Amino acid sequence: QQPVQSPQAVILREGEDAVINCSSSKALYSVHWYRQKHGEAPVFLMILLKGGEQKGHEKISASFNEKKQQSSLYLTASQLSYSGTYFCGTRGSGGSNYKLTFGKGTLLTVNP
Amino acid sequence: GAVVSQHPSWVICKSGTSVKIECRSLDFQATTMFWYRQFPKQSLMLMATSNEGSKATYEQGVEKDKFLINHASLTLSTLTVTSAHPEDSSFYICSARDPGLAKAQYFGPGTRLLVL
């Protein structure tokens, strides 16, 4: 089942914060976050494994609530370079299949 | 970070011809690679999982005979679109699974296919 991302789109001014959510109807082993700019392939941001971990890289961080089967991506003090479509990819618990199922994406636009 | 290359970056071909796309992991060995297809403003659709030394696993609805996948080595997987038609025009992207603890997937830059 495809994870559900919200919001579908968000517009920010430079310096503002944003939260992107990703929720699944099935138990998850891991959540992967990517950013895709127009005309390019997705770029890996971070991966969160079950166990309820949080991760951060500069001003972009994420959390994974295993019990709620959801993850959130936090972008603080947004920069123009943060613009793009953000996808979460989920891997279900159980089995040895490493394939990811991607959400429909969240389009983030950061304006000056 | 891990680097995945893809070649060619774009290709235009006539209807009925076959097109081969290569995906290489440059600084790590990938026993598993994935092939995706993406239409404009849409999400990534997994086509198949490519496993080194064995047959690919195709997703439901993907024609095995049309999209041939070969994973001949730990750093190379190829996708061949056979007898391409205009409806096969799309953005094809591969990813390679890092065998490390995190099992992260890294995407290649993608190949734009236009079938005339």
Tab-separated table of C-alpha atoms in Angstrom:
chain	number	residue	atom	x	y	z
A	1	GLN	CA	0.000	0.000	0.000
A	2	GLN	CA	1.201	3.436	-0.955
A	3	PRO	CA	2.048	5.674	2.015
A	4	VAL	CA	0.086	8.886	2.325
A	5	GLN	CA	1.984	12.155	2.327
A	6	SER	CA	0.682	15.469	3.584
A	7	PRO	CA	0.479	18.217	2.662
A	8	GLN	CA	0.441	17.794	-1.110
A	9	ALA	CA	2.084	21.155	-1.558
A	10	VAL	CA	3.454	23.942	0.588
A	11	ILE	CA	4.776	27.398	-0.197
A	12	LEU	CA	7.250	29.071	2.137
A	13	ARG	CA	9.235	32.238	2.335
A	14	GLU	CA	12.943	31.853	2.873
A	15	GLY	CA	13.653	31.269	6.556
A	16	GLU	CA	10.297	29.684	7.399
A	17	ASP	CA	9.811	26.152	8.686
A	18	ALA	CA	7.854	23.232	7.246
A	19	VAL	CA	6.787	19.752	8.273
A	20	ILE	CA	6.010	16.964	5.818
A	21	ASN	CA	4.218	13.878	7.034
A	22	CYS	CA	4.211	10.311	5.765
A	23	SER	CA	1.840	7.687	7.118
A	24	SER	CA	1.305	4.037	6.321
A	25	SER	CA	-1.496	1.571	6.911
A	26	LYS	CA	0.950	-1.277	7.455
A	27	ALA	CA	3.789	-1.978	9.889
A	28	LEU	CA	7.031	-0.430	8.755
A	29	TYR	CA	10.649	-1.473	9.000
A	30	SER	CA	12.129	1.731	7.645
A	31	VAL	CA	11.269	5.083	6.092
A	32	HIS	CA	13.461	6.711	3.443
A	33	TRP	CA	13.264	10.393	2.521
A	34	TYR	CA	14.254	11.861	-0.845
A	35	ARG	CA	14.155	15.258	-2.543
A	36	GLN	CA	13.648	15.542	-6.279
A	37	LYS	CA	14.211	18.732	-8.210
A	38	HIS	CA	12.463	19.347	-11.486
A	39	GLY	CA	13.959	17.294	-14.291
A	40	GLU	CA	16.329	15.407	-12.015
A	41	ALA	CA	16.377	12.091	-10.173
A	42	PRO	CA	15.584	11.828	-6.450
A	43	VAL	CA	18.413	12.530	-4.036
A	44	PHE	CA	18.709	10.525	-0.826
A	45	LEU	CA	18.232	12.587	2.356
A	46	MET	CA	18.042	10.095	5.185
A	47	ILE	CA	16.754	6.730	6.331
A	48	LEU	CA	15.026	5.966	9.615
A	49	LEU	CA	14.830	2.455	10.984
A	50	LYS	CA	12.244	0.992	13.305
A	51	GLY	CA	12.914	1.694	16.897
A	52	GLY	CA	11.498	5.181	16.838
A	53	GLU	CA	14.637	7.013	15.924
A	54	GLN	CA	15.230	10.586	14.961
A	55	LYS	CA	17.881	11.901	12.648
A	56	GLY	CA	19.106	15.252	11.538
A	57	HIS	CA	21.363	16.805	8.997
A	58	GLU	CA	21.940	20.517	9.414
A	59	LYS	CA	18.499	22.070	9.206
A	60	ILE	CA	16.675	19.008	7.924
A	61	SER	CA	15.657	16.346	10.406
A	62	ALA	CA	13.134	13.547	10.633
A	63	SER	CA	11.389	11.320	13.120
A	64	PHE	CA	9.851	7.872	12.849
A	65	ASN	CA	7.044	6.775	15.127
A	66	GLU	CA	6.924	3.020	14.685
A	67	LYS	CA	3.725	2.543	16.687
A	68	LYS	CA	1.827	5.143	14.688
A	69	GLN	CA	3.429	3.931	11.449
A	70	GLN	CA	4.318	7.439	10.446
A	71	SER	CA	7.302	9.638	9.843
A	72	SER	CA	7.761	13.391	9.683
A	73	LEU	CA	10.385	15.448	7.888
A	74	TYR	CA	11.254	18.809	9.462
A	75	LEU	CA	12.781	21.628	7.440
A	76	THR	CA	13.850	24.592	9.535
A	77	ALA	CA	14.938	28.036	8.376
A	78	SER	CA	14.249	26.990	4.802
A	79	GLN	CA	16.575	28.000	2.000
A	80	LEU	CA	15.820	28.494	-1.685
A	81	SER	CA	17.716	25.281	-2.403
A	82	TYR	CA	15.155	23.304	-0.408
A	83	SER	CA	12.593	23.712	-3.175
A	84	GLY	CA	11.571	20.462	-4.823
A	85	THR	CA	9.313	17.485	-4.404
A	86	TYR	CA	9.853	15.410	-1.293
A	87	PHE	CA	9.064	11.714	-1.381
A	88	CYS	CA	8.932	9.232	1.436
A	89	GLY	CA	9.601	5.599	0.616
A	90	THR	CA	8.529	2.898	3.026
A	91	ARG	CA	9.713	-0.650	3.552
A	92	GLY	CA	7.356	-3.008	5.320
A	93	SER	CA	8.235	-5.190	8.253
A	94	GLY	CA	8.905	-8.863	7.673
A	95	GLY	CA	10.427	-10.661	4.718
A	96	SER	CA	13.688	-9.975	2.971
A	97	ASN	CA	12.263	-7.798	0.222
A	98	TYR	CA	14.103	-4.509	0.125
A	99	LYS	CA	11.780	-2.719	-2.227
A	100	LEU	CA	10.320	0.640	-1.302
A	101	THR	CA	6.857	1.984	-1.894
A	102	PHE	CA	6.781	5.722	-2.498
A	103	GLY	CA	4.173	8.284	-1.574
A	104	LYS	CA	2.792	10.729	-4.112
A	105	GLY	CA	5.176	13.438	-2.999
A	106	THR	CA	4.987	16.886	-1.422
A	107	LEU	CA	5.870	19.863	-3.584
A	108	LEU	CA	7.800	22.440	-1.556
A	109	THR	CA	8.350	25.891	-2.975
A	110	VAL	CA	10.598	28.332	-1.158
A	111	ASN	CA	10.335	31.932	-2.317
A	112	PRO	CA	12.725	34.804	-1.564
B	1	GLY	CA	28.071	9.338	-0.478
B	2	ALA	CA	27.244	6.440	-2.765
B	3	VAL	CA	27.253	7.211	-6.481
B	4	VAL	CA	25.087	5.570	-9.111
B	5	SER	CA	25.481	6.368	-12.781
B	6	GLN	CA	23.052	5.786	-15.607
B	7	HIS	CA	23.611	5.833	-19.344
B	8	PRO	CA	22.370	7.253	-21.589
B	9	SER	CA	20.832	10.312	-19.957
B	10	TRP	CA	18.385	10.675	-22.824
B	11	VAL	CA	17.498	8.766	-25.960
B	12	ILE	CA	15.177	9.326	-28.903
B	13	CYS	CA	14.294	6.319	-31.003
B	14	LYS	CA	11.853	5.199	-33.654
B	15	SER	CA	8.901	3.007	-32.829
B	16	GLY	CA	9.796	-0.681	-33.000
B	17	THR	CA	13.435	-0.363	-32.025
B	18	SER	CA	15.023	-1.589	-28.785
B	19	VAL	CA	16.789	0.605	-26.284
B	20	LYS	CA	19.274	-0.477	-23.622
B	21	ILE	CA	19.839	1.540	-20.445
B	22	GLU	CA	22.776	0.869	-18.149
B	23	CYS	CA	22.897	1.424	-14.389
B	24	ARG	CA	26.179	1.247	-12.508
B	25	SER	CA	27.079	1.571	-8.844
B	26	LEU	CA	30.444	3.353	-8.903
B	27	ASP	CA	31.765	3.076	-5.362
B	28	PHE	CA	29.957	0.128	-3.844
B	29	GLN	CA	28.789	-3.321	-4.824
B	30	ALA	CA	25.054	-3.660	-5.247
B	31	THR	CA	23.553	-7.119	-5.160
B	32	THR	CA	20.152	-5.541	-5.606
B	33	MET	CA	19.144	-2.776	-7.975
B	34	PHE	CA	15.720	-1.430	-8.778
B	35	TRP	CA	14.170	0.016	-11.929
B	36	TYR	CA	11.530	2.711	-11.700
B	37	ARG	CA	9.429	4.596	-14.153
B	38	GLN	CA	8.131	8.101	-13.545
B	39	PHE	CA	5.588	10.126	-15.498
B	40	PRO	CA	5.466	13.930	-15.208
B	41	LYS	CA	4.324	15.164	-11.817
B	42	GLN	CA	3.766	11.647	-10.578
B	43	SER	CA	5.408	9.375	-8.069
B	44	LEU	CA	8.022	6.701	-8.661
B	45	MET	CA	6.576	3.443	-9.924
B	46	LEU	CA	8.663	0.363	-9.260
B	47	MET	CA	8.956	-1.800	-12.350
B	48	ALA	CA	11.254	-4.570	-11.174
B	49	THR	CA	13.877	-5.671	-8.694
B	50	SER	CA	17.154	-6.738	-10.245
B	51	ASN	CA	19.219	-9.303	-8.339
B	52	GLU	CA	22.791	-10.102	-9.267
B	53	GLY	CA	23.123	-13.565	-10.722
B	54	SER	CA	19.423	-14.346	-10.767
B	55	LYS	CA	16.241	-13.441	-12.598
B	56	ALA	CA	14.603	-10.116	-11.991
B	57	THR	CA	11.378	-9.874	-10.035
B	58	TYR	CA	8.765	-7.866	-11.885
B	59	GLU	CA	5.910	-5.905	-10.369
B	60	GLN	CA	2.372	-6.761	-11.284
B	61	GLY	CA	1.389	-5.406	-14.655
B	62	VAL	CA	4.952	-4.989	-15.965
B	63	GLU	CA	5.640	-7.046	-19.089
B	64	LYS	CA	8.713	-9.214	-18.586
B	65	ASP	CA	9.251	-9.741	-22.298
B	66	LYS	CA	9.086	-6.048	-23.036
B	67	PHE	CA	11.336	-4.804	-20.247
B	68	LEU	CA	14.325	-7.145	-20.111
B	69	ILE	CA	16.559	-6.810	-17.083
B	70	ASN	CA	20.015	-8.283	-16.693
B	71	HIS	CA	22.146	-7.921	-13.563
B	72	ALA	CA	25.383	-9.434	-14.789
B	73	SER	CA	27.737	-8.131	-12.112
B	74	LEU	CA	27.712	-6.534	-8.680
B	75	THR	CA	27.999	-3.078	-10.225
B	76	LEU	CA	25.930	-3.258	-13.402
B	77	SER	CA	22.280	-3.767	-14.229
B	78	THR	CA	20.736	-3.148	-17.637
B	79	LEU	CA	17.174	-2.488	-18.731
B	80	THR	CA	16.285	-3.136	-22.347
B	81	VAL	CA	13.022	-1.768	-23.673
B	82	THR	CA	12.211	-4.051	-26.574
B	83	SER	CA	10.133	-2.988	-29.573
B	84	ALA	CA	9.549	0.398	-28.051
B	85	HIS	CA	6.320	2.281	-28.755
B	86	PRO	CA	5.338	5.894	-28.027
B	87	GLU	CA	3.530	4.856	-24.827
B	88	ASP	CA	6.894	3.629	-23.467
B	89	SER	CA	8.173	7.194	-23.472
B	90	SER	CA	8.976	8.076	-19.895
B	91	PHE	CA	11.671	8.875	-17.346
B	92	TYR	CA	13.392	5.651	-16.286
B	93	ILE	CA	15.411	5.715	-13.083
B	94	CYS	CA	17.478	2.997	-11.464
B	95	SER	CA	18.510	2.737	-7.849
B	96	ALA	CA	21.087	0.605	-6.126
B	97	ARG	CA	20.837	-0.761	-2.612
B	98	ASP	CA	23.813	-0.107	-0.384
B	99	PRO	CA	24.553	-3.442	1.297
B	100	GLY	CA	25.633	-1.664	4.476
B	101	LEU	CA	23.680	-1.650	7.699
B	102	ALA	CA	21.221	1.027	6.664
B	103	LYS	CA	20.315	-0.587	3.316
B	104	ALA	CA	19.722	2.840	1.802
B	105	GLN	CA	18.873	3.131	-1.883
B	106	TYR	CA	20.669	5.603	-4.099
B	107	PHE	CA	19.239	6.722	-7.425
B	108	GLY	CA	20.968	7.166	-10.726
B	109	PRO	CA	20.401	10.409	-12.666
B	110	GLY	CA	17.697	8.838	-14.839
B	111	THR	CA	17.180	8.282	-18.559
B	112	ARG	CA	14.573	10.146	-20.592
B	113	LEU	CA	13.191	7.973	-23.367
B	114	LEU	CA	11.216	9.450	-26.239
B	115	VAL	CA	9.795	7.022	-28.756
B	116	LEU	CA	8.630	8.589	-32.006
